[in-house]
Amino acid sequence: MDIIDRDLQSIQEIRCIVRKAKEAQKKVRDMSQEEIDKIVKAMADASLEHGERLAKLAWKETGFGLWEDKILKNMFASKNVYEHIKDMKTVGIINEDKKNKIVDVATPVGVIAALIPSTNPTSTTIFKALVSIKAGNAVVFSPHPNAKNCIIETAKVLVHAASVAGAPEGLIGYSTTPTLEGTKELMCHKDVSLILATGGEAMVKAAYSSGTPAIGVGPGNGPAFIEKSADIPLSVKRILDSKTFDNGVICASEQSIVVERSIKEEVISELKKQGAYFLSEEESERLSQFILRANGTMNPKIVGKSVKKIAYMAKLDIPDDTRVLISEQFTVSRDNPYSREKLAPILAFYCEDDWEKGCERCIELLRNEGIGHTLIIHSQNEDIIKEFALKKPVSRILVNTPGAIGGIGASTNLVPSLTLGCGAVGGSATSDNVGPMNLINIRRMAYGTREIEDLRNNESNQKKLEIPDELMELIINRVIEKLK
């Protein structure tokens, strides 16, 4: 009887894929900007054409979110991202500073390992393929096992379109047997130049620990602060629109609402009016048992699920028109599930005496989880908005916009991206919304503008201008005498 070990099969498959990707990348790095742009456009067009089909595949396979919203995410990943990157210079000389005589030359990093999450599987695959190829790299996908089929199908669409447009075979690769061992092999492979990791905290940490350069993004836990000058009905609408988009699986979506005491009742009334259900203390306790697993990580059973399914699971009796479940909270800790990331239509609600206390609460929530990621503020007071921007340990401060679509650059003018860096404070190599420019190295050619004699003369001139301490003291004493 033949015995096939999936882990060994996965490792061998990765080795073969990376070898092909390396050979393909050697050919692509000699292509012109026009040739690469042709491939990228073909991939974007094909992704847009198959966007609805891929969205439905993702929804059926994972059970997360809403397929209608996944169509919008696929459109964003293909159309919005493409429009942003299509005219970027990513090949050869990309900038010339004639005054300072410095020339910037773009060089691709090589083979990129792209780890794809189950929460946004098809859109993230499209996005990472476009930005990787635009930068002249090859890309190898490691699918999340729970979204394997839809990720592979998306990759096949991209491979076919790229091939027709002139891409060499192997430029886009994907594992058909994803295992933990296979992913480790990919991350540690000597021919992989960079890891682009999107997913859970443990996976991102593994990417950074692999020994291969990595761009990883951690969890979000973005608080939304409503300041008393805000347009409350519009602020509530934006928060609920964001938290219900794809049932809350985008990591930039709001996780808590923080309000000033003077507007607490007005905000609660507006939330209820727009479909929020405030849980009683007993209901909050019951639901809390389903938010986290015993090991302290988010329970996948609630991720991307509808309010009705979550209520049924927790045996909650809620109105039929409920959009979001809200629990008023007074503490922040790793053991309080409401103060953690919840990729579902569930929000915590905090009330503070004033905006300064609200600022402190937001920082506390971020330090609990999601530091470096995203914060949302609703306000018309520019001074307070600037205070938040100066003090919050995040990479994105979103002002008067829904968190989910604002963070990725759909409702803001941030770089359109589905990989949101958290900066050094959040354990990430970048604070950017990742794009093609994060996936190239820049070779700088610098012409000489000074000779060694010039440097020596400058040093001599500086010494001539130095005033001895004794003389300086005498000058100061003379000035003091005149002032008297």
XYZ file of C-alpha atoms in Angstrom:
484
model
C 0.000 0.000 0.000
C 1.305 3.439 -0.951
C 1.483 5.917 1.918
C 1.622 9.583 1.003
C 2.626 12.072 3.696
C 0.888 15.394 2.976
C 3.600 17.373 4.739
C 6.362 15.854 2.586
C 4.276 16.262 -0.539
C 3.661 19.909 0.358
C 7.366 20.569 0.959
C 8.367 19.003 -2.353
C 5.680 20.938 -4.213
C 6.925 24.222 -2.734
C 10.503 23.469 -3.770
C 9.416 22.831 -7.356
C 7.239 25.958 -7.463
C 9.965 28.218 -6.065
C 12.495 26.842 -8.567
C 10.161 27.702 -11.460
C 9.372 31.091 -9.954
C 13.051 31.948 -9.713
C 13.651 31.067 -13.366
C 10.587 33.067 -14.429
C 11.669 36.087 -12.395
C 15.053 36.101 -14.133
C 13.205 36.606 -17.419
C 10.847 39.257 -16.056
C 13.597 41.400 -14.589
C 14.852 41.986 -18.131
C 11.418 43.072 -19.372
C 10.568 46.677 -20.149
C 8.063 48.734 -18.169
C 5.608 48.410 -21.063
C 5.855 44.614 -21.112
C 5.274 44.324 -17.366
C 2.413 46.829 -17.479
C 0.749 44.759 -20.198
C 0.840 41.682 -17.958
C -0.491 43.610 -14.952
C -3.374 45.079 -16.957
C -4.353 41.662 -18.270
C -4.387 40.287 -14.715
C -6.484 43.211 -13.453
C -8.979 42.864 -16.306
C -9.351 39.123 -15.754
C -9.811 39.593 -11.995
C -12.512 42.156 -12.627
C -14.269 39.858 -15.100
C -14.283 36.918 -12.660
C -14.816 39.020 -9.533
C -18.374 37.923 -8.801
C -17.688 34.226 -9.392
C -14.617 34.293 -7.155
C -16.495 36.182 -4.443
C -19.190 33.521 -4.330
C -16.561 30.772 -4.213
C -14.902 32.459 -1.228
C -18.202 32.861 0.594
C -19.265 29.271 0.016
C -15.917 27.810 1.062
C -15.210 29.884 4.158
C -18.677 30.829 5.369
C -17.290 34.276 6.203
C -18.967 37.554 5.353
C -21.322 38.446 2.512
C -20.646 37.473 -1.087
C -22.109 40.789 -2.296
C -19.468 42.686 -0.314
C -16.750 40.297 -1.437
C -17.558 41.330 -5.016
C -16.810 44.932 -4.030
C -13.539 43.857 -2.406
C -12.521 41.955 -5.538
C -13.385 45.010 -7.626
C -11.341 47.194 -5.281
C -8.359 44.810 -5.468
C -8.450 44.694 -9.262
C -9.798 48.073 -10.411
C -8.852 50.568 -7.667
C -5.439 49.061 -7.043
C -4.710 48.877 -10.770
C -5.716 52.507 -11.355
C -3.350 53.567 -8.596
C -0.321 51.560 -9.773
C -0.710 51.558 -13.562
C 1.448 54.648 -14.211
C 4.078 53.937 -11.540
C 7.665 53.640 -12.719
C 8.979 50.367 -11.308
C 11.510 49.330 -13.945
C 14.961 50.803 -14.608
C 15.566 54.477 -13.836
C 12.603 55.751 -11.837
C 13.943 59.109 -10.696
C 16.751 61.550 -11.572
C 17.833 64.374 -9.280
C 19.905 66.448 -11.692
C 20.715 69.118 -9.127
C 22.244 66.695 -6.624
C 23.357 64.235 -9.310
C 21.613 61.174 -7.887
C 19.817 58.577 -10.026
C 17.374 56.016 -8.572
C 17.242 52.614 -10.263
C 14.461 50.165 -9.353
C 15.466 46.556 -8.834
C 12.954 43.788 -8.044
C 13.489 41.844 -4.831
C 13.020 38.473 -6.577
C 10.587 35.773 -5.472
C 7.872 36.849 -3.045
C 6.123 34.400 -0.730
C 2.533 35.603 -0.349
C 0.625 34.184 2.603
C -3.133 34.505 2.065
C -5.723 34.649 4.898
C -9.142 33.019 4.922
C -10.947 36.263 5.815
C -10.211 38.078 2.534
C -8.898 35.246 0.356
C -9.672 36.156 -3.244
C -9.230 39.926 -2.955
C -5.887 39.551 -1.158
C -4.663 37.095 -3.802
C -5.557 39.534 -6.586
C -3.948 42.434 -4.747
C -0.685 40.681 -3.921
C -0.329 39.353 -7.444
C -0.788 42.791 -9.025
C 1.650 44.650 -6.756
C 4.248 41.866 -6.879
C 4.300 41.567 -10.672
C 4.144 45.349 -11.135
C 7.373 45.528 -9.130
C 9.000 42.923 -11.422
C 8.855 40.032 -8.974
C 7.594 36.469 -9.093
C 4.996 35.490 -6.492
C 4.211 32.165 -4.817
C 0.945 31.834 -2.892
C 0.533 29.854 0.292
C -3.256 29.550 0.750
C -4.967 29.302 4.091
C -6.222 25.684 4.232
C -9.788 26.846 4.976
C -9.857 28.922 1.787
C -7.629 26.767 -0.413
C -10.001 26.189 -3.318
C -11.066 29.799 -3.893
C -7.466 31.032 -3.581
C -6.252 28.445 -6.094
C -9.067 29.316 -8.495
C -8.155 33.006 -8.231
C -4.515 32.152 -8.868
C -5.491 30.153 -11.956
C -7.367 33.164 -13.364
C -4.277 35.320 -12.779
C -1.875 32.739 -14.240
C -3.900 32.367 -17.442
C -4.259 36.112 -17.970
C -0.569 36.741 -17.298
C 0.479 33.940 -19.637
C -1.617 35.268 -22.527
C -0.047 38.698 -21.962
C 3.487 37.317 -22.223
C 4.445 36.290 -18.687
C 6.914 33.387 -18.448
C 5.670 30.104 -17.009
C 6.004 29.902 -13.235
C 5.868 33.656 -12.571
C 2.777 33.059 -10.411
C 2.844 29.873 -8.361
C 0.564 28.384 -5.732
C 0.543 25.458 -3.370
C -2.216 22.921 -3.967
C -1.402 21.052 -0.760
C -1.059 23.742 1.896
C 0.349 22.501 5.175
C 2.192 24.135 8.053
C 5.378 22.358 6.970
C 4.961 23.530 3.396
C 4.458 27.125 4.480
C 7.579 26.942 6.648
C 9.534 25.583 3.685
C 8.317 28.484 1.558
C 9.201 31.106 4.155
C 12.659 29.689 4.807
C 13.559 28.780 1.203
C 16.910 30.233 0.137
C 15.448 31.476 -3.150
C 12.568 33.384 -1.545
C 13.585 37.022 -1.178
C 10.642 38.472 0.747
C 7.581 37.289 2.653
C 4.352 39.266 2.306
C 2.340 37.998 5.269
C -1.293 38.793 5.977
C -3.096 36.767 8.603
C -3.093 35.805 12.250
C -0.606 37.060 14.824
C 1.158 33.685 15.114
C 1.637 33.395 11.358
C 3.011 36.923 11.057
C 5.406 36.266 13.943
C 6.558 33.066 12.197
C 7.248 35.082 9.039
C 9.467 37.507 10.919
C 11.212 34.629 12.684
C 11.951 32.743 9.455
C 15.226 34.480 8.661
C 13.776 35.802 5.383
C 12.991 39.530 5.061
C 9.265 40.007 5.664
C 6.467 42.532 5.565
C 3.856 41.330 8.014
C 0.718 42.929 9.373
C -0.719 42.189 12.787
C -4.273 42.298 14.132
C -6.392 45.429 14.175
C -8.393 46.619 17.164
C -9.363 50.062 16.008
C -11.395 52.209 18.401
C -13.788 54.770 16.927
C -13.932 57.940 19.015
C -16.990 60.171 18.643
C -16.144 63.671 19.868
C -18.940 66.045 20.910
C -18.575 68.278 17.830
C -19.233 65.344 15.471
C -22.277 64.915 13.263
C -23.656 62.096 15.413
C -26.198 60.539 12.992
C -23.619 60.502 10.176
C -20.864 59.192 12.474
C -23.103 56.330 13.637
C -24.058 55.541 10.047
C -20.398 55.326 9.023
C -19.493 53.086 11.950
C -22.386 50.681 11.362
C -21.811 50.643 7.595
C -18.192 49.730 8.254
C -18.843 47.097 10.900
C -21.472 45.347 8.779
C -19.421 45.446 5.556
C -18.633 41.798 4.787
C -19.747 41.115 8.373
C -16.718 42.896 9.795
C -13.843 40.745 8.495
C -11.637 43.647 7.349
C -9.020 44.230 10.062
C -9.348 48.023 9.820
C -13.020 47.864 10.872
C -14.083 49.409 14.180
C -13.879 47.217 17.278
C -14.984 49.712 19.942
C -16.900 52.974 20.176
C -15.618 55.573 22.644
C -17.779 58.632 23.412
C -17.761 61.673 25.669
C -20.203 61.586 28.569
C -22.001 64.739 27.407
C -23.206 62.997 24.230
C -23.564 59.427 25.552
C -27.355 59.239 25.525
C -27.616 60.926 22.130
C -25.159 58.428 20.611
C -26.887 55.433 22.202
C -30.256 56.642 20.922
C -28.866 57.065 17.398
C -27.184 53.650 17.473
C -30.454 51.989 18.445
C -32.301 53.983 15.796
C -29.914 52.699 13.111
C -30.099 49.021 14.089
C -27.689 48.457 16.981
C -28.786 46.193 19.831
C -27.341 46.896 23.289
C -26.787 43.698 25.220
C -27.744 43.437 28.859
C -25.066 42.490 31.366
C -26.289 38.888 31.357
C -26.427 38.773 27.543
C -22.938 40.277 27.306
C -21.607 37.564 29.589
C -23.301 34.854 27.529
C -21.952 36.163 24.224
C -18.462 36.681 25.650
C -18.081 32.899 25.935
C -18.096 32.679 22.112
C -15.744 35.541 21.217
C -12.467 33.991 22.380
C -11.224 30.400 22.483
C -9.662 28.858 25.568
C -6.181 29.787 24.299
C -7.134 33.460 24.114
C -7.413 33.701 20.332
C -10.462 34.806 18.375
C -13.084 32.101 17.907
C -13.405 31.332 14.162
C -17.032 30.326 14.741
C -18.047 33.992 14.981
C -15.695 35.417 12.335
C -17.632 36.964 9.473
C -20.941 35.552 10.693
C -24.205 37.463 10.565
C -25.809 38.942 13.671
C -28.576 36.359 13.449
C -26.168 33.424 13.409
C -24.178 34.840 16.317
C -27.354 35.478 18.302
C -28.564 31.942 17.627
C -25.224 30.532 18.739
C -25.323 32.496 22.000
C -29.079 31.989 22.468
C -29.863 35.703 22.324
C -33.337 37.004 21.576
C -32.786 40.078 19.402
C -35.021 42.153 17.059
C -35.136 41.038 13.429
C -33.713 44.334 12.172
C -30.581 44.178 14.346
C -27.403 45.044 12.444
C -24.763 45.073 15.187
C -24.486 43.785 18.768
C -23.055 46.258 21.301
C -21.868 45.654 24.846
C -21.118 48.539 27.203
C -17.763 47.937 28.841
C -15.696 49.541 31.599
C -12.419 47.619 31.499
C -9.704 46.766 28.999
C -7.636 43.597 29.247
C -6.535 40.517 27.330
C -9.212 38.594 29.225
C -12.009 40.951 28.235
C -13.075 39.723 24.781
C -14.965 42.926 24.019
C -11.735 44.930 24.274
C -10.044 42.689 21.693
C -10.305 42.339 17.899
C -13.686 40.923 16.859
C -13.984 40.241 13.118
C -17.756 40.095 13.377
C -20.617 42.596 13.826
C -19.894 43.007 17.557
C -18.767 46.279 19.186
C -17.686 47.386 22.630
C -19.005 50.724 23.926
C -17.025 52.960 26.303
C -17.999 56.320 27.829
C -15.422 58.796 29.170
C -15.734 62.183 30.889
C -14.109 64.246 28.137
C -12.025 63.958 24.986
C -8.745 63.747 26.924
C -10.029 60.718 28.835
C -11.388 59.342 25.570
C -7.921 59.727 24.063
C -6.424 57.764 26.947
C -9.026 55.002 26.588
C -8.279 54.665 22.883
C -4.570 54.310 23.617
C -5.359 51.690 26.278
C -7.419 49.697 23.769
C -4.643 49.876 21.193
C -1.971 48.788 23.642
C -4.193 45.861 24.592
C -4.264 44.706 20.954
C -3.875 46.252 17.528
C -1.127 48.734 18.371
C 0.256 50.369 15.237
C -2.781 49.583 13.097
C -5.751 51.961 12.852
C -7.845 54.470 14.809
C -10.978 56.308 13.701
C -12.122 59.711 14.965
C -15.392 61.496 14.221
C -15.080 65.210 14.959
C -15.332 68.699 13.476
C -12.717 70.076 15.881
C -9.424 70.219 13.977
C -7.405 70.921 17.116
C -8.627 67.723 18.791
C -8.145 65.744 15.577
C -4.508 66.906 15.464
C -4.032 65.989 19.131
C -5.198 62.459 18.306
C -2.854 62.303 15.326
C 0.095 63.367 17.501
C -0.551 60.932 20.352
C -2.048 57.729 18.975
C 0.317 54.753 18.435
C -1.170 53.827 15.045
C -0.200 54.026 11.383
C -3.589 55.255 10.171
C -5.760 57.972 11.741
C -9.032 57.923 9.817
C -11.157 61.069 10.138
C -14.915 61.091 9.530
C -14.968 57.926 7.423
C -15.823 54.231 7.854
C -12.833 52.326 9.239
C -13.051 49.236 7.030
C -13.078 51.008 3.685
C -11.142 54.050 4.858
C -8.177 52.015 6.061
C -7.729 50.187 2.772
C -7.958 53.418 0.797
C -11.424 52.994 -0.711
C -13.090 55.998 0.981
C -9.822 57.884 1.592
C -6.846 58.781 -0.565
C -4.513 56.389 1.195
C -2.675 53.923 -1.036
C -5.269 51.295 -2.088
C -4.061 48.170 -0.329
C -5.151 44.978 1.385
C -1.923 44.727 3.389
C -1.809 47.420 6.064
C 1.525 47.866 7.827
C 1.585 48.503 11.578
C 5.004 50.114 11.864
C 7.749 49.197 14.308
C 5.452 49.803 17.281
C 3.170 47.081 15.946
C 5.977 44.688 15.029
C 5.839 45.435 11.302
C 8.616 46.415 8.909
C 6.544 49.298 7.521
C 3.715 51.607 8.512
C 2.578 51.953 4.884
C -0.430 50.710 3.055
C 1.758 48.285 1.121
C 2.135 48.786 -2.625
C 4.644 48.042 -5.418
C 7.199 50.526 -4.065
C 7.495 48.423 -0.907
C 8.431 45.440 -3.081
C 11.422 46.861 -4.903
C 14.936 47.800 -3.872
C 16.291 51.127 -5.042
C 19.838 51.207 -6.359
C 21.185 54.743 -6.066
C 23.795 56.038 -8.469
C 25.553 59.091 -7.017
C 27.992 61.315 -8.934
C 30.862 62.956 -7.116
C 30.295 66.658 -6.444
C 33.174 67.450 -4.064
C 36.867 66.599 -3.836
C 38.773 65.783 -0.645
C 40.437 69.209 -0.798
C 36.992 70.797 -0.625
C 36.236 68.862 2.540
C 39.559 69.883 4.103
C 39.031 73.524 3.175
C 35.565 73.461 4.707
C 37.014 72.042 7.906
C 39.692 74.750 7.991
C 37.102 77.476 7.445
C 34.979 76.117 10.264
C 37.989 76.177 12.585
C 38.698 79.801 11.643
C 35.210 80.767 12.719
C 35.590 79.183 16.146
C 35.783 81.754 19.008
C 38.004 80.867 21.988
C 36.216 80.449 25.310
C 38.173 83.309 26.932
C 37.160 85.732 24.198
C 33.542 84.610 24.320
C 33.480 85.212 28.090
C 34.931 88.701 27.608
C 32.313 89.555 24.979
C 29.477 88.370 27.208
C 30.791 90.464 30.156
C 31.032 93.586 27.965
C 27.432 93.108 26.775
C 26.220 92.712 30.360
C 28.019 95.902 31.432
C 26.373 97.896 28.617
C 22.949 96.547 29.512
C 23.446 97.794 33.071
